[in-house]
mmCIF file of C-alpha atoms and ligand atoms in Angstrom:
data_model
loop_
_atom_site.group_PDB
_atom_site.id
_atom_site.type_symbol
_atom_site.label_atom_id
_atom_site.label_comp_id
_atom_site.label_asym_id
_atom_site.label_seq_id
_atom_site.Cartn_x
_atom_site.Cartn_y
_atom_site.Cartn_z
ATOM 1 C CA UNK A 14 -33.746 -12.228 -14.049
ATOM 2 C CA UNK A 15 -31.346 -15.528 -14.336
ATOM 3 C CA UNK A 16 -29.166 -13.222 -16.822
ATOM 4 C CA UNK A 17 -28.736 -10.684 -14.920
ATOM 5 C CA UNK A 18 -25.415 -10.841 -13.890
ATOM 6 C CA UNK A 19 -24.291 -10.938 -18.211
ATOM 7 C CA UNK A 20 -25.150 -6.821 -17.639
ATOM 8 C CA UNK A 21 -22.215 -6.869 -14.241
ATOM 9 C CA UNK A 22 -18.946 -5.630 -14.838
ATOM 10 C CA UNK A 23 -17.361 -9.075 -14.644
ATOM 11 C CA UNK A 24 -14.040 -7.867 -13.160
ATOM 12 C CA UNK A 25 -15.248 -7.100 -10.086
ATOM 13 C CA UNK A 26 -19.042 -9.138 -10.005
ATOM 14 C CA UNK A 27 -20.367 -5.712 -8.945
ATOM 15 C CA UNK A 28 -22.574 -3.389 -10.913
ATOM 16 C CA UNK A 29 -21.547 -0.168 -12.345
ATOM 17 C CA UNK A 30 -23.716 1.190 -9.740
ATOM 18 C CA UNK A 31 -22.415 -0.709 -6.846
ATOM 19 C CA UNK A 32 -18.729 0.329 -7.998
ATOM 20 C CA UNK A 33 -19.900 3.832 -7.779
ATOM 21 C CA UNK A 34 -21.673 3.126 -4.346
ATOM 22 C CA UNK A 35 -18.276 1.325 -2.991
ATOM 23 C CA UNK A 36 -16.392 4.548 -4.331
ATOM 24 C CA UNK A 37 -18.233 6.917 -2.681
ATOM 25 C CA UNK A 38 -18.845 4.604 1.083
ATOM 26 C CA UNK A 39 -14.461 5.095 1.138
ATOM 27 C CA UNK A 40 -14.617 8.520 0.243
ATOM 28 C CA UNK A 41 -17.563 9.026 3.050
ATOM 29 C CA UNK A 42 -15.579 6.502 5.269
ATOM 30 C CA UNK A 43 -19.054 3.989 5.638
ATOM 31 C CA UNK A 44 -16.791 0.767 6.497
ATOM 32 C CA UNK A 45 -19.600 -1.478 6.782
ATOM 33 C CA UNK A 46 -20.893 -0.726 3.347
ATOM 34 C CA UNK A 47 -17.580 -1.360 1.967
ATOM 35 C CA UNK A 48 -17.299 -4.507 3.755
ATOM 36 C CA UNK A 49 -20.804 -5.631 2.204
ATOM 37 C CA UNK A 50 -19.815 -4.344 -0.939
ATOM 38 C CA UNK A 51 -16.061 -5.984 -0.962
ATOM 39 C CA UNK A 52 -17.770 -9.048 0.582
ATOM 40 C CA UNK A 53 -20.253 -8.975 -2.596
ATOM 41 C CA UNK A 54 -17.286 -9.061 -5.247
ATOM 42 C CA UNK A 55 -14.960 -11.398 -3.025
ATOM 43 C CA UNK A 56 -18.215 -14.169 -2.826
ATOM 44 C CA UNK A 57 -18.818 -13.489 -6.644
ATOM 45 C CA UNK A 58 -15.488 -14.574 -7.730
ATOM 46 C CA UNK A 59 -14.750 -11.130 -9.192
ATOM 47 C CA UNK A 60 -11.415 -9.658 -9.798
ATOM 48 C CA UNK A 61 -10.032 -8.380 -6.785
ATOM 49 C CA UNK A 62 -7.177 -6.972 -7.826
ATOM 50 C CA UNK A 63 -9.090 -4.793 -10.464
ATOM 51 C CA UNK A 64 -11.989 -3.665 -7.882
ATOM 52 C CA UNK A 65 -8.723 -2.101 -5.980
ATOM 53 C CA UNK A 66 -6.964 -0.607 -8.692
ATOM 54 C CA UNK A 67 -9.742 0.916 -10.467
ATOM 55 C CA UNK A 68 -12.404 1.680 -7.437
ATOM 56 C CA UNK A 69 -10.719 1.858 -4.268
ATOM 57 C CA UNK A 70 -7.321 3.405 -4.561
ATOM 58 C CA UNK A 71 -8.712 6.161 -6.599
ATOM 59 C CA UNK A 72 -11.293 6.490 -4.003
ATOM 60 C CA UNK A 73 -8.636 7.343 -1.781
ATOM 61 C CA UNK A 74 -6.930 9.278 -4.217
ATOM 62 C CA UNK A 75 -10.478 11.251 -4.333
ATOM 63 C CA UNK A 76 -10.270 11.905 -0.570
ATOM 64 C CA UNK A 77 -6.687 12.945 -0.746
ATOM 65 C CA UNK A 78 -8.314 15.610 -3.391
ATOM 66 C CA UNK A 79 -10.989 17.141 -1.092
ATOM 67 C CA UNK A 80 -8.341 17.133 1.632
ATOM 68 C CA UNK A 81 -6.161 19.380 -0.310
ATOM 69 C CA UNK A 82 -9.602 21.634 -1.305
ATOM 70 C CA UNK A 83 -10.185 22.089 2.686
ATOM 71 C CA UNK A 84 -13.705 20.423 1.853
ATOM 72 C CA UNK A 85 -12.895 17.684 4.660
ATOM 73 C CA UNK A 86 -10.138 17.504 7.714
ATOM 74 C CA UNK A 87 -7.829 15.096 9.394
ATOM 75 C CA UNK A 88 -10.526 13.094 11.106
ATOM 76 C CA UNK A 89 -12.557 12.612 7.812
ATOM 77 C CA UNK A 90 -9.668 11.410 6.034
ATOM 78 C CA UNK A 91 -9.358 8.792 9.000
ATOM 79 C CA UNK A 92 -12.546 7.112 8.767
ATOM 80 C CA UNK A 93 -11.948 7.197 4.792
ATOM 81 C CA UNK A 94 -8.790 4.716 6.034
ATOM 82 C CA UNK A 95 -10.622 3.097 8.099
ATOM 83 C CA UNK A 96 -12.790 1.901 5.603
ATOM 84 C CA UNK A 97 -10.873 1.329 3.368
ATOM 85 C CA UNK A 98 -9.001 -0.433 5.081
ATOM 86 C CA UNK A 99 -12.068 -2.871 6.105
ATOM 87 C CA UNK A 100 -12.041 -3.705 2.059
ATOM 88 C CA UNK A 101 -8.253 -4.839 2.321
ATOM 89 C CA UNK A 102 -9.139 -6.778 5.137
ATOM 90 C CA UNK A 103 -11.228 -9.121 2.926
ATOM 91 C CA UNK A 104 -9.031 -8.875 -0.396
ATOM 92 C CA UNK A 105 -5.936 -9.677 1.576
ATOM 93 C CA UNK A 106 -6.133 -13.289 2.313
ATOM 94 C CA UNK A 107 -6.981 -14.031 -1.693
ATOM 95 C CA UNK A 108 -4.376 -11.894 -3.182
ATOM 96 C CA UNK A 109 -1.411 -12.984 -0.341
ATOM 97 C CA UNK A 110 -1.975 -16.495 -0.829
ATOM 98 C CA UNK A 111 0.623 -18.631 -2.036
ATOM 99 C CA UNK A 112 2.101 -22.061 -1.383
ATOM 100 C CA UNK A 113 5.499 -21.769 -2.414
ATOM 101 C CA UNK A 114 8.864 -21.342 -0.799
ATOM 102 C CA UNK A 115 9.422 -17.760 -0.240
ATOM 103 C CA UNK A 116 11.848 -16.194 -2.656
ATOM 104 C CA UNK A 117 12.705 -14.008 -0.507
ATOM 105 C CA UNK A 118 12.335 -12.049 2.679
ATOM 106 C CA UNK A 119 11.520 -8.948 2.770
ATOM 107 C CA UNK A 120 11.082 -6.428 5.866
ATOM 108 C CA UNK A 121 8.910 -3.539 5.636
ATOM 109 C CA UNK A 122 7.872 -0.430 7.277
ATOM 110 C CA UNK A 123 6.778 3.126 7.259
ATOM 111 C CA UNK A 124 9.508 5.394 8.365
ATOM 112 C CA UNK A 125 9.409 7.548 11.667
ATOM 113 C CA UNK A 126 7.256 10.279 11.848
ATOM 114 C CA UNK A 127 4.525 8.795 9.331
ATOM 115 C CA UNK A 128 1.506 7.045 10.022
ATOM 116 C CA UNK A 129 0.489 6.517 6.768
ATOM 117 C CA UNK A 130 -0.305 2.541 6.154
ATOM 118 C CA UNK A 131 -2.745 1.801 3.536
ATOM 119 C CA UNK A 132 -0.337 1.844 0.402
ATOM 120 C CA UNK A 133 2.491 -0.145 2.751
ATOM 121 C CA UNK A 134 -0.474 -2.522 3.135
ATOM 122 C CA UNK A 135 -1.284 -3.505 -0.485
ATOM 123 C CA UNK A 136 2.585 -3.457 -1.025
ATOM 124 C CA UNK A 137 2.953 -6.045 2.019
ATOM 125 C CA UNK A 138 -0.159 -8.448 -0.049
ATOM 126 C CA UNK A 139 1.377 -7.969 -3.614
ATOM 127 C CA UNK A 140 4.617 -9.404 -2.120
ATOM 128 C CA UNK A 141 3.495 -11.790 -0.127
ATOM 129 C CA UNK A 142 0.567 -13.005 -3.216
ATOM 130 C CA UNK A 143 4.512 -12.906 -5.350
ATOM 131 C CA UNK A 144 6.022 -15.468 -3.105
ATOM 132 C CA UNK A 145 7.698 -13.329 -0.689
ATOM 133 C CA UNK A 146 7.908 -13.979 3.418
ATOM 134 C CA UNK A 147 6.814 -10.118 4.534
ATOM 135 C CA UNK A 148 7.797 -9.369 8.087
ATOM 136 C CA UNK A 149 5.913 -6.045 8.176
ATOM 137 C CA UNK A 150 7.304 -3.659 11.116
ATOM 138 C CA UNK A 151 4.156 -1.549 10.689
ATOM 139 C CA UNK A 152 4.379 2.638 10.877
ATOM 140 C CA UNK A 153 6.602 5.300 12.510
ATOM 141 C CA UNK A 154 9.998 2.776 12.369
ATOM 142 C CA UNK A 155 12.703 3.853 13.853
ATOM 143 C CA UNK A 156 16.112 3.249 11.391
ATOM 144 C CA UNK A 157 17.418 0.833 14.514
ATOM 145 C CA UNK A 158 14.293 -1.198 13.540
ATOM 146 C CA UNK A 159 15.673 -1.848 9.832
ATOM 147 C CA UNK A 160 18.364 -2.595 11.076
ATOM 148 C CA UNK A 161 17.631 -4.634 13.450
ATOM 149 C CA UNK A 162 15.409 -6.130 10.478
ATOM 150 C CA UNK A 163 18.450 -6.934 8.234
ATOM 151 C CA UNK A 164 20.046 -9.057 11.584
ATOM 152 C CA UNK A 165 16.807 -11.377 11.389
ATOM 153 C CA UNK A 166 17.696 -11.872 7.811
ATOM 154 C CA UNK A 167 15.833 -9.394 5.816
ATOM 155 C CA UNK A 168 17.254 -9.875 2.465
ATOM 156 C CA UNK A 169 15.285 -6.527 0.886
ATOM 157 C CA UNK A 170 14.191 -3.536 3.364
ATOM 158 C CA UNK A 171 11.224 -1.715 1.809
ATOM 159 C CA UNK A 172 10.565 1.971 3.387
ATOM 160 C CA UNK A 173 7.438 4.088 2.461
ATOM 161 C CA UNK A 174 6.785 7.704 3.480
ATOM 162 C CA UNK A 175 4.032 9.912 2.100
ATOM 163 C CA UNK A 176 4.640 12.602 3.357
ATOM 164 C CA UNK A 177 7.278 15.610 2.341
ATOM 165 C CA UNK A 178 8.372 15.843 5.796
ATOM 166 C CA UNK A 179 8.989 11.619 6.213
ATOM 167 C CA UNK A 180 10.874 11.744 2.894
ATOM 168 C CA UNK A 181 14.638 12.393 4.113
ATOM 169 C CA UNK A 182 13.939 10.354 6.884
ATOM 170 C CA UNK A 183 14.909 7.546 4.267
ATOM 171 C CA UNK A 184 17.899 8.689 3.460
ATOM 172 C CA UNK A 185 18.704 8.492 6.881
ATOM 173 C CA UNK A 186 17.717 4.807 7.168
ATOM 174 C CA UNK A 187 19.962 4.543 3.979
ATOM 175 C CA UNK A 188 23.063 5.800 5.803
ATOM 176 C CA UNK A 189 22.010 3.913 9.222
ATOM 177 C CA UNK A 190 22.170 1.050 7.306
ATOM 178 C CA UNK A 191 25.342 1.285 5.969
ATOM 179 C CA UNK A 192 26.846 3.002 8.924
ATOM 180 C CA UNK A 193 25.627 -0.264 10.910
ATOM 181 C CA UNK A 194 27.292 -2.909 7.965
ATOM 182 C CA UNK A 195 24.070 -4.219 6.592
ATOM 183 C CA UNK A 196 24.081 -5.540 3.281
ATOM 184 C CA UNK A 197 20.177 -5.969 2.637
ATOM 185 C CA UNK A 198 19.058 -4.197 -0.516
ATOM 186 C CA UNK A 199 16.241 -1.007 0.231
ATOM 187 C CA UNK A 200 13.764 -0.195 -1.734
ATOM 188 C CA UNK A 201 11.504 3.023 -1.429
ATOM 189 C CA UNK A 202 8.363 4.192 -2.538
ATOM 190 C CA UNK A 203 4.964 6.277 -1.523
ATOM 191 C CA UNK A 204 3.181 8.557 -3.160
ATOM 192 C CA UNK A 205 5.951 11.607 -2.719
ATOM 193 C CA UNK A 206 8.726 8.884 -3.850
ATOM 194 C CA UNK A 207 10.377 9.590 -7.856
ATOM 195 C CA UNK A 208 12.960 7.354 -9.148
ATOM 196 C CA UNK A 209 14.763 10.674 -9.016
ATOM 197 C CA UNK A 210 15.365 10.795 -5.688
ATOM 198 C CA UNK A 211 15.311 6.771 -5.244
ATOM 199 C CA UNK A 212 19.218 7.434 -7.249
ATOM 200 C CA UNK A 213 19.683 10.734 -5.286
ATOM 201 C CA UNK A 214 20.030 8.954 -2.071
ATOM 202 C CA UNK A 215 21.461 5.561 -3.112
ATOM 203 C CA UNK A 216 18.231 3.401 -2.844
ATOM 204 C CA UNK A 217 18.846 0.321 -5.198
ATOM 205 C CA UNK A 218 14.912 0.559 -6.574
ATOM 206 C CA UNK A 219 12.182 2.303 -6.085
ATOM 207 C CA UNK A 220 8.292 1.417 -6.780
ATOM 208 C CA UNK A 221 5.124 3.087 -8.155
ATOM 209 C CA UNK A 222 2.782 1.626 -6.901
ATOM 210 C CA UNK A 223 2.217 -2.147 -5.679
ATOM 211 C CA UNK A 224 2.891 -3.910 -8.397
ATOM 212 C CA UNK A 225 5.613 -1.874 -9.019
ATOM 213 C CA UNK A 226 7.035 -3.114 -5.838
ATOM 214 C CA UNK A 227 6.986 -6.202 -6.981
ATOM 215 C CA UNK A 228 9.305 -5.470 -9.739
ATOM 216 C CA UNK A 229 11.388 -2.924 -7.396
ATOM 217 C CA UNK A 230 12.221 -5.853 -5.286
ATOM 218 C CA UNK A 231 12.911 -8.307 -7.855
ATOM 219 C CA UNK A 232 14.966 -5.546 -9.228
ATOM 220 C CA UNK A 233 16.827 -5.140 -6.566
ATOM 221 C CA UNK A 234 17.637 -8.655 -5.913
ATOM 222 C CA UNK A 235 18.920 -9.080 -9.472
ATOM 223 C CA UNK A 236 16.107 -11.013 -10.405
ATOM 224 C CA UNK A 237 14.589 -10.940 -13.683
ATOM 225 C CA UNK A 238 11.561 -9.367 -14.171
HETATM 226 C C1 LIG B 306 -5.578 8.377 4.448
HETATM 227 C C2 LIG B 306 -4.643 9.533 4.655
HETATM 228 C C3 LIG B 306 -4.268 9.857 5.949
HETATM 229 C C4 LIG B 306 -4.648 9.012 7.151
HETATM 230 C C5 LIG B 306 -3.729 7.775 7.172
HETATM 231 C C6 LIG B 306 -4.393 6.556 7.773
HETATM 232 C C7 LIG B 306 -3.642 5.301 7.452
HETATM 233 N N1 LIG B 306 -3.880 4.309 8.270
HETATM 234 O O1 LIG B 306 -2.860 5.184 6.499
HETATM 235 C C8 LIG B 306 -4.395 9.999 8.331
HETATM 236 C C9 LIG B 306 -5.694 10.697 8.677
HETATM 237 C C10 LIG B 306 -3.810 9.373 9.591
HETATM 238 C C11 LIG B 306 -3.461 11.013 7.689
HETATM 239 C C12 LIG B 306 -2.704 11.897 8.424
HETATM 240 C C13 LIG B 306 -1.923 12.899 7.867
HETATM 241 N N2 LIG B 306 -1.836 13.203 6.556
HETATM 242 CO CO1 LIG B 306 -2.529 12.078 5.141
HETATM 243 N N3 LIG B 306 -3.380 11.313 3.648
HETATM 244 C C14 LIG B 306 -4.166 10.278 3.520
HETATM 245 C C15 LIG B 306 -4.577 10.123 2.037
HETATM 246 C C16 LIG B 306 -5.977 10.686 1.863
HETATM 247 C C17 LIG B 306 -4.585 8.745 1.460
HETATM 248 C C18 LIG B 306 -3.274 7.966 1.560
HETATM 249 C C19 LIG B 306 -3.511 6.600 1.011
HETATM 250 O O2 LIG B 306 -3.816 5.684 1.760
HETATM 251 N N4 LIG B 306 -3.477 6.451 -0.331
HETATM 252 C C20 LIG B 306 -3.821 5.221 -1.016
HETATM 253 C C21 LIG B 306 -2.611 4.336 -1.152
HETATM 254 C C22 LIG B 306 -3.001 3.049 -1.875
HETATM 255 O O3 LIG B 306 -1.640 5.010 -1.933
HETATM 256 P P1 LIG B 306 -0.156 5.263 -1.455
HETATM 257 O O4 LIG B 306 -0.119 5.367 0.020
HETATM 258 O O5 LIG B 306 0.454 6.326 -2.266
HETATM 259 O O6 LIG B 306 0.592 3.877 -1.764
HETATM 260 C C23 LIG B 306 0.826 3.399 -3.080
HETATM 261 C C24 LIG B 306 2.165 3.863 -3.668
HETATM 262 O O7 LIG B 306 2.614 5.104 -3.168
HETATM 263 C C25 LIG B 306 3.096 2.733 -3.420
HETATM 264 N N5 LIG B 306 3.810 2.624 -2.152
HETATM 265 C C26 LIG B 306 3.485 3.025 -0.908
HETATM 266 N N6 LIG B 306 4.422 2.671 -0.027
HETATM 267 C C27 LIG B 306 5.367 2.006 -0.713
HETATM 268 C C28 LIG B 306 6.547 1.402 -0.297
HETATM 269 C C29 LIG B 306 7.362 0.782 -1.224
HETATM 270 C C30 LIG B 306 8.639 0.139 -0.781
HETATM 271 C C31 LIG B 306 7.007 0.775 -2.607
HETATM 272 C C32 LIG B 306 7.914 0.153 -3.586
HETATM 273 C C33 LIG B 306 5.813 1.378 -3.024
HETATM 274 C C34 LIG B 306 5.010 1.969 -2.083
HETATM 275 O O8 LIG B 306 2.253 1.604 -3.535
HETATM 276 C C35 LIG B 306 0.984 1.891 -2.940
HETATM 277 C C36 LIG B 306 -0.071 1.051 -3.604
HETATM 278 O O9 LIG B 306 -0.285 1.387 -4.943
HETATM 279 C C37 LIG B 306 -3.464 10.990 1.338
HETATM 280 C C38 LIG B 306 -3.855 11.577 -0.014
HETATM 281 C C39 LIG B 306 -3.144 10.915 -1.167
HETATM 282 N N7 LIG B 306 -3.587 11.268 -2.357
HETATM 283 O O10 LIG B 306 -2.229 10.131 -1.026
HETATM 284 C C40 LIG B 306 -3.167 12.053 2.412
HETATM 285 C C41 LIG B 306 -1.819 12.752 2.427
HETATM 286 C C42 LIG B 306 -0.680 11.777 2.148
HETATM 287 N N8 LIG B 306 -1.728 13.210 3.832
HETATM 288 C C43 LIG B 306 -1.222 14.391 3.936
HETATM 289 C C44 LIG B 306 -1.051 15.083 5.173
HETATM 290 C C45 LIG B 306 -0.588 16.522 5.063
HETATM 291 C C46 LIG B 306 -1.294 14.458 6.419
HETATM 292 C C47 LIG B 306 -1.089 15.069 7.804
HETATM 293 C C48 LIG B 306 0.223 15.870 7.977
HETATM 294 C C49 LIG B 306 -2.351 15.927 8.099
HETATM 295 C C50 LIG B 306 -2.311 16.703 9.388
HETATM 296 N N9 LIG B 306 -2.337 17.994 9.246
HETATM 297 O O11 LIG B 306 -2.244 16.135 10.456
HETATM 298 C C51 LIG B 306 -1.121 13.829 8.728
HETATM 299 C C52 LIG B 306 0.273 13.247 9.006
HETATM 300 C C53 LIG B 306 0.237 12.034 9.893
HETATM 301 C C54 LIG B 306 1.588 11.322 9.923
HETATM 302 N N10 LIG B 306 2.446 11.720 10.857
HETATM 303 O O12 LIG B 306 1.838 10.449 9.141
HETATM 304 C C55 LIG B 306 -0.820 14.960 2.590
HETATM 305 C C56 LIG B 306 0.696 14.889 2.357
HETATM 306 C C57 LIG B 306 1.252 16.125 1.672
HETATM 307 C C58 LIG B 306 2.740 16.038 1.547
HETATM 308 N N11 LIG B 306 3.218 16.002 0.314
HETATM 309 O O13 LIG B 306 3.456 15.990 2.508
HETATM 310 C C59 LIG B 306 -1.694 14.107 1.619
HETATM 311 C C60 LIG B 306 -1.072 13.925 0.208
HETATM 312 C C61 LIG B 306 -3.073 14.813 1.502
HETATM 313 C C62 LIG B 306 -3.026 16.116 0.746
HETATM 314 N N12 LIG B 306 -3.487 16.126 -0.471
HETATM 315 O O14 LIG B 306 -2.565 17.103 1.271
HETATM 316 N N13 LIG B 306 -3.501 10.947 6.329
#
């Protein structure tokens, strides 16, 4: 039918039914039907941002659930990332791209002791689709690395940890920092991260999620939101 595509969910240029399909290939960690389905939206001029927010994080959200009910381990919740991860892959290059001068630079990492990357990711797009120059330092960075960040000219130092066990590892990048006479702004965030404890231990913002880190930076630079 030539009208078919009036019955698609024009955000993402994907049925209801493919949505659901792309859902479930993250949560059973089938990369290559999330590339084909990604691939599908991305070709259809759909709305990237939107597939991401409302199918694929929750997806992972989803497989953080059945990790916490024992119904799948370690290594499932790998190939979940992996997949995932294949559907950033395409999505990156449209939401990153931008022509202007970068406001700002920005260095950014997970801490030591977490592996975690996917939500570090999207933050690392979001800036970089805002104008920003991301050097991204990648997972399990050592505080010298921030550091060693600011003396490139980092103007903003973003940290992420997920984990319980990563989270006063920031505070120690905080203090390393300081100890060491930088003067670039941090900002925190992951999914164990409260503006709470973003004041507790003297971050100057702190993030939601990755549009939030948008703000947090801007934020944090003094920059109107
Ligand atoms: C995928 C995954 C893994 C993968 C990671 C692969 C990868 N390349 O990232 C693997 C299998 C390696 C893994 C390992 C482990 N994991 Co894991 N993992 C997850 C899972 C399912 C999804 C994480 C994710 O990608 N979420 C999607 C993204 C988009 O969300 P996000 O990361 O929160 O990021 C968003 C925001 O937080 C924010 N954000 C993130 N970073 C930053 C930074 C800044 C500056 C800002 C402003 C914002 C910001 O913006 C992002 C975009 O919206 C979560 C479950 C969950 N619900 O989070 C568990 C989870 C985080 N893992 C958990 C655990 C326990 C582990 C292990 C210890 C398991 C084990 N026994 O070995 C190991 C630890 C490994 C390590 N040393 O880091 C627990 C953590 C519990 C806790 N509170 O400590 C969780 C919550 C699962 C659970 N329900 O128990 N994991």
């Amino acid at each position: 039918m030539m009208h078919a595509h009036a019955t698609l969910m024009g955000a993402a240029m994907l049925t209801e039914e493919e949505m659901d399909e792309l859902f479930d290939a993250i949560c059973d960690g089938d990369r290559d039907t999330v590339i084909a389905l990604v691939t599908k939206a991305r070709d259809g001029g759909g709305d990237l941002g939107r597939l991401l927010s409302d199918t694929m994080i929750p997806a992972m959200a989803e497989v953080g659930d059945r990790f916490s009910a024992g119904e799948i381990f370690v290594p499932e919740m790998l190939v979940a990332a992996r997949a995932m991860q294949g559907g950033i892959d395409i999505i990156e290059p449209i939401l990153a791209g931008s022509d202007h001068e970068p406001v700002a630079r920005v260095s950014i990492g997970s801490v030591k002791g977490d592996l975690h990357d996917i939500g570090k990711n999207l933050v690392v797009m979001m800036l970089k689709g805002a104008g920003f120059e991301v050097e991204d330092l990648g997972v399990d960075v050592a505080d010298e690395a921030f550091a060693a960040a600011c003396d490139r000219g980092a103007d903003v130092v973003c940290l992420s940890a997920l984990l319980t066990t990563t989270k006063p590892q920031m505070f120690k990048v905080i203090n390393h920092l300081k100890a060491e006479g930088k003067t670039a702004k941090v900002v925190i965030g992951g999914a164990v991260i409260t503006q709470d404890y973003a004041d507790r231990i003297g971050a100057d913002a702190f993030g939601e999620d990755a549009p939030g880190a948008v703000k947090a930076v801007k934020r944090a630079l003094g920059m109107g939101n």
